[in-house]
Each structure stands twice: as structure tokens, then as C-alpha cells.
Short mmCIF file of C-alpha atoms in Angstrom, two decimals:
data_model
loop_
_atom_site.label_atom_id
_atom_site.label_comp_id
_atom_site.label_asym_id
_atom_site.label_seq_id
_atom_site.Cartn_x
_atom_site.Cartn_y
_atom_site.Cartn_z
CA MET I 1 14.56 12.10 7.27
CA THR I 2 11.09 12.15 5.76
CA LEU I 3 8.49 9.44 6.12
CA PRO I 4 9.03 7.81 2.69
CA LEU I 5 12.73 7.68 3.32
CA LEU I 6 12.07 5.97 6.62
CA ALA I 7 9.96 3.36 4.83
CA ALA I 8 12.60 2.76 2.17
CA ALA I 9 15.37 2.70 4.76
CA SER I 10 13.36 0.27 6.87
CA LEU I 11 13.01 -2.13 3.95
CA ALA I 12 16.64 -1.64 3.00
CA LEU I 13 17.68 -2.45 6.55
CA SER I 14 15.57 -5.61 6.45
CA VAL I 15 17.51 -6.62 3.35
CA GLN I 16 20.75 -5.82 5.13
CA SER I 17 19.84 -7.86 8.18
CA ALA I 18 18.95 -10.91 6.08
CA ALA I 19 22.61 -11.79 5.57
CA PRO I 20 25.80 -11.06 7.46
CA ALA I 21 27.55 -7.89 6.42
CA PRO I 22 30.68 -8.42 4.36
CA VAL I 23 33.98 -7.18 5.69
CA THR I 24 34.93 -4.03 3.84
CA THR I 25 37.93 -1.80 3.88
CA PRO I 26 37.55 1.95 4.25
CA GLN I 27 37.59 3.90 1.02
CA ALA I 28 38.94 7.39 0.53
CA ALA I 29 35.81 8.74 -1.16
CA PRO I 30 32.50 7.27 -2.21
CA SER I 31 32.32 6.43 -5.87
CA PRO I 32 29.58 8.02 -7.97
CA ALA I 33 26.47 5.98 -8.62
CA PRO I 34 26.76 3.90 -11.77
CA ALA I 35 24.58 4.65 -14.77
CA LEU I 36 21.56 2.38 -14.60
CA SER I 37 19.87 0.71 -17.54
CA LEU I 38 16.21 1.53 -18.14
CA ASN I 39 15.24 -1.81 -16.61
CA SER I 40 17.35 -1.13 -13.51
CA GLN I 41 15.91 2.38 -13.18
CA THR I 42 12.42 0.89 -13.31
CA LEU I 43 13.27 -1.76 -10.71
CA LEU I 44 14.61 0.96 -8.43
CA ARG I 45 11.64 3.26 -8.99
CA CYS I 46 9.06 0.53 -8.38
CA SER I 47 10.93 -0.78 -5.34
CA ALA I 48 10.87 2.70 -3.80
CA ALA I 49 7.20 3.14 -4.71
CA PHE I 50 6.27 -0.22 -3.18
CA ALA I 51 8.15 0.63 0.01
CA MET I 52 6.36 3.96 0.26
CA VAL I 53 2.91 2.53 -0.47
CA SER I 54 3.46 -0.44 1.86
CA HIS I 55 4.46 1.92 4.65
CA GLY I 56 1.45 4.11 3.90
CA GLN I 57 -0.82 1.08 4.07
CA SER I 58 0.66 0.08 7.44
CA VAL I 59 -0.22 3.48 8.91
CA GLY I 60 -3.65 3.75 7.27
CA ASN I 61 -2.85 6.35 4.60
CA GLU I 62 -5.93 6.79 2.40
CA ASP I 63 -4.03 7.06 -0.89
CA ALA I 64 -1.93 3.98 -0.09
CA LEU I 65 -4.99 1.93 0.86
CA LYS I 66 -6.39 2.38 -2.67
CA TRP I 67 -3.74 -0.07 -3.95
CA PRO I 68 -3.55 -3.84 -3.45
CA VAL I 69 -1.88 -4.84 -0.18
CA LEU I 70 1.88 -4.83 -0.74
CA ASP I 71 3.30 -6.05 2.54
CA THR I 72 4.43 -9.51 1.40
CA ARG I 73 4.62 -9.29 -2.39
CA GLY I 74 5.99 -5.75 -2.39
CA ARG I 75 8.68 -6.67 0.13
CA GLU I 76 9.72 -9.73 -1.91
CA PHE I 77 9.87 -7.64 -5.09
CA PHE I 78 11.93 -5.04 -3.22
CA VAL I 79 14.42 -7.63 -1.93
CA ARG I 80 14.83 -9.35 -5.30
CA ALA I 81 15.09 -6.10 -7.25
CA LEU I 82 17.73 -4.66 -4.93
CA ALA I 83 19.70 -7.90 -5.01
CA GLN I 84 19.63 -7.74 -8.81
CA LEU I 85 20.76 -4.11 -8.72
CA MET I 86 23.62 -5.06 -6.39
CA ASP I 87 24.70 -7.75 -8.85
CA GLU I 88 24.43 -5.45 -11.86
CA THR I 89 26.10 -2.40 -10.36
CA GLY I 90 28.61 -3.91 -7.97
CA LEU I 91 27.35 -1.57 -5.25
CA ASP I 92 27.28 -2.81 -1.68
CA ARG I 93 24.23 -2.67 0.57
CA GLY I 94 25.01 0.86 1.65
CA GLY I 95 25.25 2.03 -1.95
CA ILE I 96 21.97 0.37 -2.89
CA SER I 97 20.30 1.75 0.24
CA ALA I 98 21.44 5.25 -0.75
CA LEU I 99 20.05 4.78 -4.27
CA VAL I 100 16.63 3.63 -3.07
CA SER I 101 16.47 6.39 -0.44
CA LYS I 102 17.29 9.00 -3.07
CA GLU I 103 14.65 7.58 -5.42
CA ALA I 104 12.04 7.49 -2.63
CA GLN I 105 12.76 11.13 -1.86
CA ARG I 106 12.51 12.01 -5.56
CA LEU I 107 9.13 10.26 -5.80
CA TRP I 108 7.92 12.00 -2.66
CA ASP I 109 9.04 15.43 -3.84
CA SER I 110 7.56 15.00 -7.33
CA GLY I 111 4.34 13.34 -6.18
CA GLU I 112 4.76 10.67 -8.87
CA THR I 113 4.10 7.62 -6.72
CA GLN I 114 0.38 7.40 -7.49
CA ASP I 115 1.07 7.90 -11.20
CA ILE I 116 3.63 5.10 -11.51
CA MET I 117 1.87 2.52 -9.36
CA PRO I 118 -0.25 1.02 -12.18
CA ALA I 119 2.86 0.25 -14.26
CA CYS I 120 4.71 -1.01 -11.17
CA LEU I 121 1.83 -3.35 -10.32
CA VAL I 122 1.99 -4.75 -13.86
CA MET I 123 5.72 -5.32 -13.32
CA LEU I 124 4.98 -7.00 -9.96
CA ASP I 125 2.38 -9.28 -11.55
CA SER I 126 4.67 -10.20 -14.43
CA SER I 127 7.50 -10.98 -11.99
CA GLY I 128 5.59 -14.02 -10.72
CA ILE I 129 5.91 -12.91 -7.09
#
């Protein structure tokens, strides 16, 4: 697991530990990820970016430290956005965690995080968090 995935997984686990896990029955095969609206894709992308930048800030990464501190506001955005995605998609915590981990890896591999942060910060500011 790469560093950004650890950061996203860490935040996802904090979301998971905030409430008791529902009782689920085993399924034969995982269902494919649902198609996300543009708004949901953006929530997912910015949540992953905030998790990665917040983690980078916590370990003193130079690129991450160029952005406003995201520990509290970024975490709250992350929690609310993933809860909204759970409601919209019907995915459970594991499904949402897989989506955000996949998006974090995509951002890491493409190097897009620094490019999307300005738009994500606008979204964070407009969220009122």
C-alpha cells in the first residue's frame, strides 16, 4: 500500500470507527461501483486530495505545506462527503473506502493532486466547513 492510500485508508477508518458497524450478510461477489454524478466524482476526488495533503502536512511534506492546514476542516469535509456518497450510492463503508483508496491512488499516479487543490479549496470554502 502506498503512502497516499495509507492516508486515505486512515481517514476512512476514522469514519468507520465513528459509528458501530452494521451487521451484514456475506455476498457472493462484490458489485461493481455505481456510476457517480459529476458532483459525486468531485466530492470523491477532493476528499482523496484532502486526505493526501493532510497526511503530507502531518509528516512535513514541502508540497503539502504550501496549502492551508487541512487537519480539521479537511477531515470534516472528508467525513461529510463520504457520508453523502454512501447515501447516494447505497455502498457500505467498505465500498466507499475502496472508492476513495482507488481515487487516492489515481491522484498519486497521475500527479494531479497539486493541480486540483485550488478548485477543491474553493469547494471546501463554499461548503461552510
